Amino acid sequence: MTTLPAPLPTFDASTIRKRSGERNITLYAGLTLFALIVLAAVFAPLLTSADPLQQNLLQARLAPGSPGHLLGTDDLGRDVLSRILYGARVDLRVGVLAVVTPLVIGSILGLLCGWWGRWFDTIVMRLVDIVVAFPFYVLVIALVFALGQGTKSIYIAISAVGWVAYCRIVRGQVLVAKEQEYALAARASGLPTWRILLRHLLPNVILQAIVYAMSDIVLSILAIVTLSYLGLGVAPPSPEWGSMIAEGQNSLLTQWYLATIPGLCVVVVGLALALIADGLVNQFNKR
Amino acid sequence: MTAPAQSGPAAPVLEAVDLHVEIPLPMGQLKAVRGVSLSVGAGEAVGLVGESGCGKSITLRALLGLLPVPARVTGGALLLDGVDVLGMAERRRQRALTDAISMVFQDSLTALNPVMRVGDQIAEVPRRRLGMSKAEAHARAIDLMDQVGIPEPEQRYRAYPHQLSGGMRQRICIAIAMSTEPRVILADEPTTALDVTIQAQVLAVIDKLRVERELGLVLVSHDLAVVSQTCSRIYVMYAGRVVEAGQSLPLLTRSEHPYTDALLRSVPDPDATVERLASIPGQPPMLVDVPPGCAFAPRCTFARDVCTADPNPPELEPVSVGGSHTTACVRHQDIDLASGAVSAFVAEKEA
Amino acid sequence: MSSQAGTPAQTRPDASAGTRPEVLGVTDLKQYFAVSAPWTARLARSAPIEPVKAVDGVSLSLREGETLGLVGESGCGKSTLSRTILGLYAPTAGEIRYAGTSLSGGPSRAQRRHVQMVFQDPYSSLNPRMSVGQMLTELLRYHKIVPSAETGNRCRELMDLVGLPQQALGRRPRQFSGGQRQRIGIARALALEPKVLIADEAVSALDVSVQATIINLLIDLKTELDLSMVFVSHNMAVVRQVSDRVAVMYRGRIVETGPTDAVFGAPSHPYTKLLIGSVPRMLAAPTQTAGENLADPLAAVDGEPEADDSPYSAHKVEHGEGHGCRFRPRCPVAFDRCSTEPDLLPLPGITPQCAACWHVETPDGEHA
């Protein structure tokens, strides 16, 4: 009689996790770490009195731990700590914004592609194919070059390229979800299409896109780093991790920390976001 | 009228004694199998019946040493020809078990490799493990396909699983199971995914092989009718334990455990309409905190204090002195299940 | 089994529903699915690919208060038929009527309420991200079934109706067992106060003991709310318990229809005979009643339809219009007339039983 292998009720991982009252440590750890980074960026003026732009050639290339310069100074005698803190403002803003925009655009397009199909899907998917056919950096660099240097150009360039990933992820999930019986039930009960899409499908398909977005933030920070390295990023002298790495690389053998410290910052941000992503998966599966 | 009755099977080929399987979970040990003893002799067909979550599939997988990862056998013995294999080193045990036992699964589509020709999948074991030449293994595969009733085996040798119907695919799975020349076949819901018009044919194939090759068969199913047709002995499982065991006919016509009785009553009859179907209220217990005493007591209409007085679950005891029909109901002598509708309808059919 | 078969009117008081008006009907309904060709091929206008004819000319009528059992094996088109009736697919051809009104295009918002479905899979038929209360409230609000202030009360009434505690409203589907989820699915369907309930394999995924409770619940609700029901299932025994009338489907067409006890007691179409005979009976030999061609299960090909794209498919050349009866490749009593496809033909006698088999007109010969 049973054609479906009914899951054994006794093995239902969700009930078990629920009953054991396990806290989502991963999620909280990630959120705490990320919150600390954001707070440090927001309250940078309180954490350091040094001006990130203030040059002082007399105090150039101080090692970390020097009095008044906790993380030392760079080639031009600027305080590394304050540059890191102020740089975080730029990098986090660009990183997050350059992901939120493509996440929204890509998810909406993916939702519609998966739901409507037909000519709309064909056109959007061919567009996706075209964007994907170019290497990521080639397209981003070309766009930034065309739009001119600056953070605004970076947003636009990364968004214009980044949406394809979200579009594909969400479209694939919608194709599966729309044939699930709960979606059929929603259609059969006569709910309007927008409501089915937003209330019934989106919450069930968006998780993967959000998880991908977490790693994508790191990727877009790295993109800024790369662009800065190529001289297409944030205009000097404003502090930014990418340009700090690029500048520090010249003296990697003598002052290794100049490139390493901003690099570590990128790693820590990446770690925080990865923890959040893992935690979100756990959190969603728990419910 | 039923499957050929075996007259007192000789020493069992495969025997599980007081088998325990536990699955470690964050909330505690899930006691999936709580002391199951069963045996199957050469040429004998036994059925393992119960509803989802009762531990029948886990028991079957424990018999083959194929438990899903966190689960492990925590007690009891597994005897192959009277020798306990659980004490052996792991590689030796796996070898001994897989040489003697084969398994047929429910879903033939996922049990087969989708990108490999079905014939090659049958020939694989004879070629790799029995050391046959390519031509010999090919001939062996064709022979096996013929034996499981696949028409034009040479042609179908080259087919891929998705090109065959469900019934044909399940026959291929049976042929693969036979390719190791096993002595026992474990079949986990082998016909559940098949259409009803095909089910009887696949069961007949398994049964034919059992008789011809003196195979032991352990058939796991939720469908009492299917088991009753194929098996001479039946074990009924509930909440990780065998609650009733015995020859098919007495067990199904004069069940001595309220659970078996309730299960039989809730099966709809294709040949008659009843006013109202019987159902079992409540749900099986979570196997992490198993209630004391009889696990069925909370749902049982005949339950009294005595059922849960002893914290240990009731053991199987013979219904009559020296008989092979056993029940784990402590009140089986006080309650009268024989007046139930099941006996009535079977009696009507027998007449 | 013959005792019931002879007296359908006594065991089936509802059989008198034949005098009540029709609530749901379809005429010559066809549902074909185009096999998707790559868009490049469509541009190149290569030869069209033969569509899958999931439903191929079905006519049905459901009267008020009646339960129609729709049986058939996997792939026979019963699920597609019920989903087309529900308005999930636009039919390729044919007419669907709700309470005598023909549906042109998709059903309107008001018409949606008329027919509702209970789905098969208790694990995928409920939105995992919505609580039971949210699910029901949404429907009640959107369709303005009760005044806003009454929504909470109505939700609690629905829980009572399907036998769930009111606390269930605050929980998500994951926290329920399979049987409880089917109850929630029933509550969701009933929230719209439909006239017709389609149960699409609604108990197939459940254990027998739970299956019985859900069947009993459906029967009770049908009486209590004066519903009509289409009960779709592959399980003959379950259909027998629930239905007043049955329709047997095979490869997209109805091959036999009639009062339940008549069809089960005296099946007329060879496929119905095979289907009913194949149901495993307690303690019976497996092949005892499995049909003439199955006397030796190893002698004959099982005749199960293989995938149409399979090179081994017996149906590949025979399937479709102009190729005769679709059961012919498996039929033990096929004869020359079977090269044209029969329509449903009424059986002689007073019971309204019909079979799509030429032997109905020529009852002599080996089929008598």
PDB file of C-alpha atoms in Angstrom, chain B residues 1-2 50-53 56 147-149 151-152 155-160 162-168 171 193-201 203-205 207-208 222-226 228-230 248-249 252-253 262-264 266-283 299 342 345-346 348-350, chain C residues 1-4 11-12 72-75 78 176-178 180 204-217 219-220 234-243 260-261 264 271 274-288 290 293-294 297-298 300-307 309-314 330:
ATOM      1  CA  MET B   1      -3.624 -23.270   0.497  1.00  0.00           C
ATOM      2  CA  THR B   2      -0.802 -21.386   2.060  1.00  0.00           C
ATOM      3  CA  GLY B  50       5.029  -4.274  11.563  1.00  0.00           C
ATOM      4  CA  GLU B  51       4.274  -0.621  10.967  1.00  0.00           C
ATOM      5  CA  SER B  52       6.789   2.110  10.153  1.00  0.00           C
ATOM      6  CA  GLY B  53       9.251   2.724  12.935  1.00  0.00           C
ATOM      7  CA  LYS B  56      11.806  -4.285  11.169  1.00  0.00           C
ATOM      8  CA  GLN B 147      15.671 -17.773 -14.051  1.00  0.00           C
ATOM      9  CA  VAL B 148      13.995 -14.642 -12.705  1.00  0.00           C
ATOM     10  CA  GLY B 149      11.675 -14.655 -15.691  1.00  0.00           C
ATOM     11  CA  PRO B 151      12.108 -12.526 -21.468  1.00  0.00           C
ATOM     12  CA  GLU B 152      14.790 -12.144 -24.156  1.00  0.00           C
ATOM     13  CA  GLN B 155      18.563  -8.309 -25.545  1.00  0.00           C
ATOM     14  CA  ARG B 156      17.748  -6.917 -22.120  1.00  0.00           C
ATOM     15  CA  TYR B 157      21.292  -7.533 -20.882  1.00  0.00           C
ATOM     16  CA  ARG B 158      22.229  -4.293 -22.605  1.00  0.00           C
ATOM     17  CA  ALA B 159      19.359  -2.253 -21.165  1.00  0.00           C
ATOM     18  CA  TYR B 160      19.819   0.533 -18.646  1.00  0.00           C
ATOM     19  CA  HIS B 162      15.359   3.359 -16.593  1.00  0.00           C
ATOM     20  CA  GLN B 163      14.466   1.510 -19.782  1.00  0.00           C
ATOM     21  CA  LEU B 164      12.860  -1.345 -17.886  1.00  0.00           C
ATOM     22  CA  SER B 165       9.531  -1.438 -16.082  1.00  0.00           C
ATOM     23  CA  GLY B 166       9.407  -1.588 -12.294  1.00  0.00           C
ATOM     24  CA  GLY B 167       8.664  -5.305 -12.291  1.00  0.00           C
ATOM     25  CA  MET B 168      11.544  -6.050 -14.647  1.00  0.00           C
ATOM     26  CA  ARG B 171      13.678  -9.013 -11.197  1.00  0.00           C
ATOM     27  CA  ALA B 193       6.761   0.009  -4.937  1.00  0.00           C
ATOM     28  CA  LEU B 194       5.219  -2.228  -7.615  1.00  0.00           C
ATOM     29  CA  ASP B 195       1.762  -2.174  -9.087  1.00  0.00           C
ATOM     30  CA  VAL B 196      -0.581  -4.739  -7.641  1.00  0.00           C
ATOM     31  CA  THR B 197      -0.852  -6.671 -10.897  1.00  0.00           C
ATOM     32  CA  ILE B 198       2.933  -7.125 -10.925  1.00  0.00           C
ATOM     33  CA  GLN B 199       3.372  -7.807  -7.218  1.00  0.00           C
ATOM     34  CA  ALA B 200       2.197 -11.408  -7.331  1.00  0.00           C
ATOM     35  CA  GLN B 201       4.585 -12.231 -10.175  1.00  0.00           C
ATOM     36  CA  LEU B 203       6.684 -12.679  -5.203  1.00  0.00           C
ATOM     37  CA  ALA B 204       6.294 -15.859  -7.213  1.00  0.00           C
ATOM     38  CA  VAL B 205       9.806 -15.437  -8.641  1.00  0.00           C
ATOM     39  CA  ASP B 207       9.288 -18.049  -3.951  1.00  0.00           C
ATOM     40  CA  LYS B 208      10.346 -20.229  -6.883  1.00  0.00           C
ATOM     41  CA  HIS B 222       3.904  -3.886   6.235  1.00  0.00           C
ATOM     42  CA  ASP B 223       1.374  -5.862   4.189  1.00  0.00           C
ATOM     43  CA  LEU B 224       0.094  -8.814   6.189  1.00  0.00           C
ATOM     44  CA  ALA B 225      -1.575 -10.368   3.166  1.00  0.00           C
ATOM     45  CA  VAL B 226       1.667 -10.429   1.177  1.00  0.00           C
ATOM     46  CA  SER B 228       0.759 -14.508   4.721  1.00  0.00           C
ATOM     47  CA  GLN B 229       0.966 -15.724   1.138  1.00  0.00           C
ATOM     48  CA  THR B 230       4.712 -16.186   1.033  1.00  0.00           C
ATOM     49  CA  SER B 248       1.264 -18.127   9.633  1.00  0.00           C
ATOM     50  CA  LEU B 249      -2.092 -19.860   9.826  1.00  0.00           C
ATOM     51  CA  LEU B 252      -3.306 -14.881  11.584  1.00  0.00           C
ATOM     52  CA  THR B 253      -6.458 -16.791  12.442  1.00  0.00           C
ATOM     53  CA  ALA B 262      -5.809  -4.825  15.937  1.00  0.00           C
ATOM     54  CA  LEU B 263      -3.470  -4.715  12.960  1.00  0.00           C
ATOM     55  CA  LEU B 264      -5.407  -7.476  11.220  1.00  0.00           C
ATOM     56  CA  SER B 266      -7.504  -2.453  10.373  1.00  0.00           C
ATOM     57  CA  VAL B 267      -6.596  -4.011   7.020  1.00  0.00           C
ATOM     58  CA  PRO B 268      -9.420  -3.274   4.591  1.00  0.00           C
ATOM     59  CA  ASP B 269     -10.873  -6.307   2.856  1.00  0.00           C
ATOM     60  CA  PRO B 270     -11.081  -6.199  -0.942  1.00  0.00           C
ATOM     61  CA  ASP B 271     -13.888  -8.750  -0.932  1.00  0.00           C
ATOM     62  CA  ALA B 272     -16.334  -7.215   1.498  1.00  0.00           C
ATOM     63  CA  THR B 273     -17.529  -3.869   2.738  1.00  0.00           C
ATOM     64  CA  VAL B 274     -17.552  -3.210   6.442  1.00  0.00           C
ATOM     65  CA  GLU B 275     -19.618  -0.641   8.263  1.00  0.00           C
ATOM     66  CA  ARG B 276     -16.571   0.946   9.815  1.00  0.00           C
ATOM     67  CA  LEU B 277     -12.868   0.154   9.645  1.00  0.00           C
ATOM     68  CA  ALA B 278     -11.176  -0.653  12.913  1.00  0.00           C
ATOM     69  CA  SER B 279      -8.216   1.514  13.804  1.00  0.00           C
ATOM     70  CA  ILE B 280      -5.632   1.652  16.575  1.00  0.00           C
ATOM     71  CA  PRO B 281      -5.843   4.834  18.642  1.00  0.00           C
ATOM     72  CA  GLY B 282      -2.685   6.644  19.665  1.00  0.00           C
ATOM     73  CA  GLN B 283       0.839   6.350  18.369  1.00  0.00           C
ATOM     74  CA  ARG B 299      -2.963   1.855  23.070  1.00  0.00           C
ATOM     75  CA  VAL B 342     -10.560 -11.702  11.447  1.00  0.00           C
ATOM     76  CA  PHE B 345     -13.720 -13.702   7.801  1.00  0.00           C
ATOM     77  CA  VAL B 346     -10.968 -16.257   7.413  1.00  0.00           C
ATOM     78  CA  GLU B 348     -15.827 -17.744   5.882  1.00  0.00           C
ATOM     79  CA  LYS B 349     -13.155 -17.882   3.199  1.00  0.00           C
ATOM     80  CA  GLU B 350     -12.001 -21.309   4.207  1.00  0.00           C
TER      81      GLU B 350
ATOM     82  CA  MET C   1     -17.989 -11.700  -1.203  1.00  0.00           C
ATOM     83  CA  SER C   2     -20.963 -12.621  -3.293  1.00  0.00           C
ATOM     84  CA  SER C   3     -23.396 -11.823  -0.494  1.00  0.00           C
ATOM     85  CA  GLN C   4     -22.675  -8.100  -0.691  1.00  0.00           C
ATOM     86  CA  THR C  11     -25.409  -2.135   1.994  1.00  0.00           C
ATOM     87  CA  ARG C  12     -25.277   1.183   0.177  1.00  0.00           C
ATOM     88  CA  GLY C  72      -5.842   2.398 -11.413  1.00  0.00           C
ATOM     89  CA  GLU C  73      -2.155   1.660 -11.244  1.00  0.00           C
ATOM     90  CA  SER C  74       0.709   4.108 -11.292  1.00  0.00           C
ATOM     91  CA  GLY C  75       0.845   6.069 -14.521  1.00  0.00           C
ATOM     92  CA  LYS C  78      -5.765   9.188 -12.268  1.00  0.00           C
ATOM     93  CA  PHE C 176       3.111  16.273  13.602  1.00  0.00           C
ATOM     94  CA  SER C 177       2.990  12.614  12.667  1.00  0.00           C
ATOM     95  CA  GLY C 178       1.893  11.447   9.225  1.00  0.00           C
ATOM     96  CA  GLN C 180      -1.962  14.186  12.002  1.00  0.00           C
ATOM     97  CA  SER C 204      -1.599   5.666   0.654  1.00  0.00           C
ATOM     98  CA  ALA C 205       1.431   6.871   2.564  1.00  0.00           C
ATOM     99  CA  LEU C 206       0.038   5.925   5.958  1.00  0.00           C
ATOM    100  CA  ASP C 207       0.337   2.795   8.051  1.00  0.00           C
ATOM    101  CA  VAL C 208      -2.749   0.591   7.992  1.00  0.00           C
ATOM    102  CA  SER C 209      -3.889   1.448  11.497  1.00  0.00           C
ATOM    103  CA  VAL C 210      -3.614   5.183  10.792  1.00  0.00           C
ATOM    104  CA  GLN C 211      -5.058   4.719   7.322  1.00  0.00           C
ATOM    105  CA  ALA C 212      -8.216   3.374   8.889  1.00  0.00           C
ATOM    106  CA  THR C 213      -8.651   6.436  11.124  1.00  0.00           C
ATOM    107  CA  ILE C 214      -8.266   8.826   8.195  1.00  0.00           C
ATOM    108  CA  ILE C 215     -10.697   6.849   6.031  1.00  0.00           C
ATOM    109  CA  ASN C 216     -13.233   6.872   8.862  1.00  0.00           C
ATOM    110  CA  LEU C 217     -12.719  10.603   9.302  1.00  0.00           C
ATOM    111  CA  ILE C 219     -16.472   9.159   5.607  1.00  0.00           C
ATOM    112  CA  ASP C 220     -17.771  10.956   8.723  1.00  0.00           C
ATOM    113  CA  HIS C 234      -4.419   2.431  -6.309  1.00  0.00           C
ATOM    114  CA  ASN C 235      -5.602   0.414  -3.329  1.00  0.00           C
ATOM    115  CA  MET C 236      -8.630  -1.632  -4.363  1.00  0.00           C
ATOM    116  CA  ALA C 237      -9.524  -2.699  -0.843  1.00  0.00           C
ATOM    117  CA  VAL C 238      -9.614   0.876   0.427  1.00  0.00           C
ATOM    118  CA  VAL C 239     -11.669   2.063  -2.536  1.00  0.00           C
ATOM    119  CA  ARG C 240     -14.153  -0.693  -1.905  1.00  0.00           C
ATOM    120  CA  GLN C 241     -14.710   0.508   1.673  1.00  0.00           C
ATOM    121  CA  VAL C 242     -15.185   4.149   0.741  1.00  0.00           C
ATOM    122  CA  SER C 243     -16.914   4.388  -2.637  1.00  0.00           C
ATOM    123  CA  THR C 260     -18.879  -0.463  -6.222  1.00  0.00           C
ATOM    124  CA  ASP C 261     -20.369  -3.779  -5.249  1.00  0.00           C
ATOM    125  CA  PHE C 264     -16.093  -5.713  -7.357  1.00  0.00           C
ATOM    126  CA  TYR C 271      -8.267  -5.394 -16.710  1.00  0.00           C
ATOM    127  CA  LEU C 274      -6.866  -8.683 -13.250  1.00  0.00           C
ATOM    128  CA  LEU C 275      -6.712  -5.735 -10.899  1.00  0.00           C
ATOM    129  CA  ILE C 276      -9.203  -7.111  -8.400  1.00  0.00           C
ATOM    130  CA  GLY C 277      -7.788 -10.607  -8.671  1.00  0.00           C
ATOM    131  CA  SER C 278      -4.258  -9.403  -8.016  1.00  0.00           C
ATOM    132  CA  VAL C 279      -4.969  -7.849  -4.633  1.00  0.00           C
ATOM    133  CA  PRO C 280      -3.145 -10.082  -2.157  1.00  0.00           C
ATOM    134  CA  ARG C 281      -5.609 -11.947   0.041  1.00  0.00           C
ATOM    135  CA  MET C 282      -4.807 -13.101   3.520  1.00  0.00           C
ATOM    136  CA  LEU C 283      -3.487 -16.685   3.489  1.00  0.00           C
ATOM    137  CA  ALA C 284      -4.340 -17.238  -0.175  1.00  0.00           C
ATOM    138  CA  ALA C 285      -1.797 -18.594  -2.630  1.00  0.00           C
ATOM    139  CA  PRO C 286      -0.255 -15.626  -4.397  1.00  0.00           C
ATOM    140  CA  THR C 287      -1.199 -16.526  -7.958  1.00  0.00           C
ATOM    141  CA  GLN C 288      -4.558 -18.067  -7.152  1.00  0.00           C
ATOM    142  CA  ALA C 290      -4.169 -13.271 -10.475  1.00  0.00           C
ATOM    143  CA  ASN C 293      -2.439 -15.150 -18.232  1.00  0.00           C
ATOM    144  CA  LEU C 294      -0.652 -15.303 -14.917  1.00  0.00           C
ATOM    145  CA  PRO C 297       4.020 -16.220 -13.740  1.00  0.00           C
ATOM    146  CA  LEU C 298       7.269 -17.134 -15.417  1.00  0.00           C
ATOM    147  CA  ALA C 300       4.323 -14.887 -19.671  1.00  0.00           C
ATOM    148  CA  VAL C 301       5.862 -11.473 -19.866  1.00  0.00           C
ATOM    149  CA  ASP C 302       4.322  -9.521 -17.044  1.00  0.00           C
ATOM    150  CA  GLY C 303       2.893  -7.102 -19.548  1.00  0.00           C
ATOM    151  CA  GLU C 304       3.474  -4.152 -17.305  1.00  0.00           C
ATOM    152  CA  PRO C 305       3.628  -1.094 -19.535  1.00  0.00           C
ATOM    153  CA  GLU C 306       7.239  -0.074 -19.884  1.00  0.00           C
ATOM    154  CA  ALA C 307       8.303   3.506 -20.383  1.00  0.00           C
ATOM    155  CA  ASP C 309      10.714   5.667 -24.773  1.00  0.00           C
ATOM    156  CA  SER C 310      12.052   2.262 -23.852  1.00  0.00           C
ATOM    157  CA  PRO C 311      13.159   0.106 -26.776  1.00  0.00           C
ATOM    158  CA  TYR C 312      11.541  -2.785 -24.938  1.00  0.00           C
ATOM    159  CA  SER C 313       8.123  -1.210 -24.702  1.00  0.00           C
ATOM    160  CA  ALA C 314       5.391  -3.394 -26.078  1.00  0.00           C
ATOM    161  CA  ARG C 330      -1.833  -7.707 -21.961  1.00  0.00           C
TER     162      ARG C 330
END
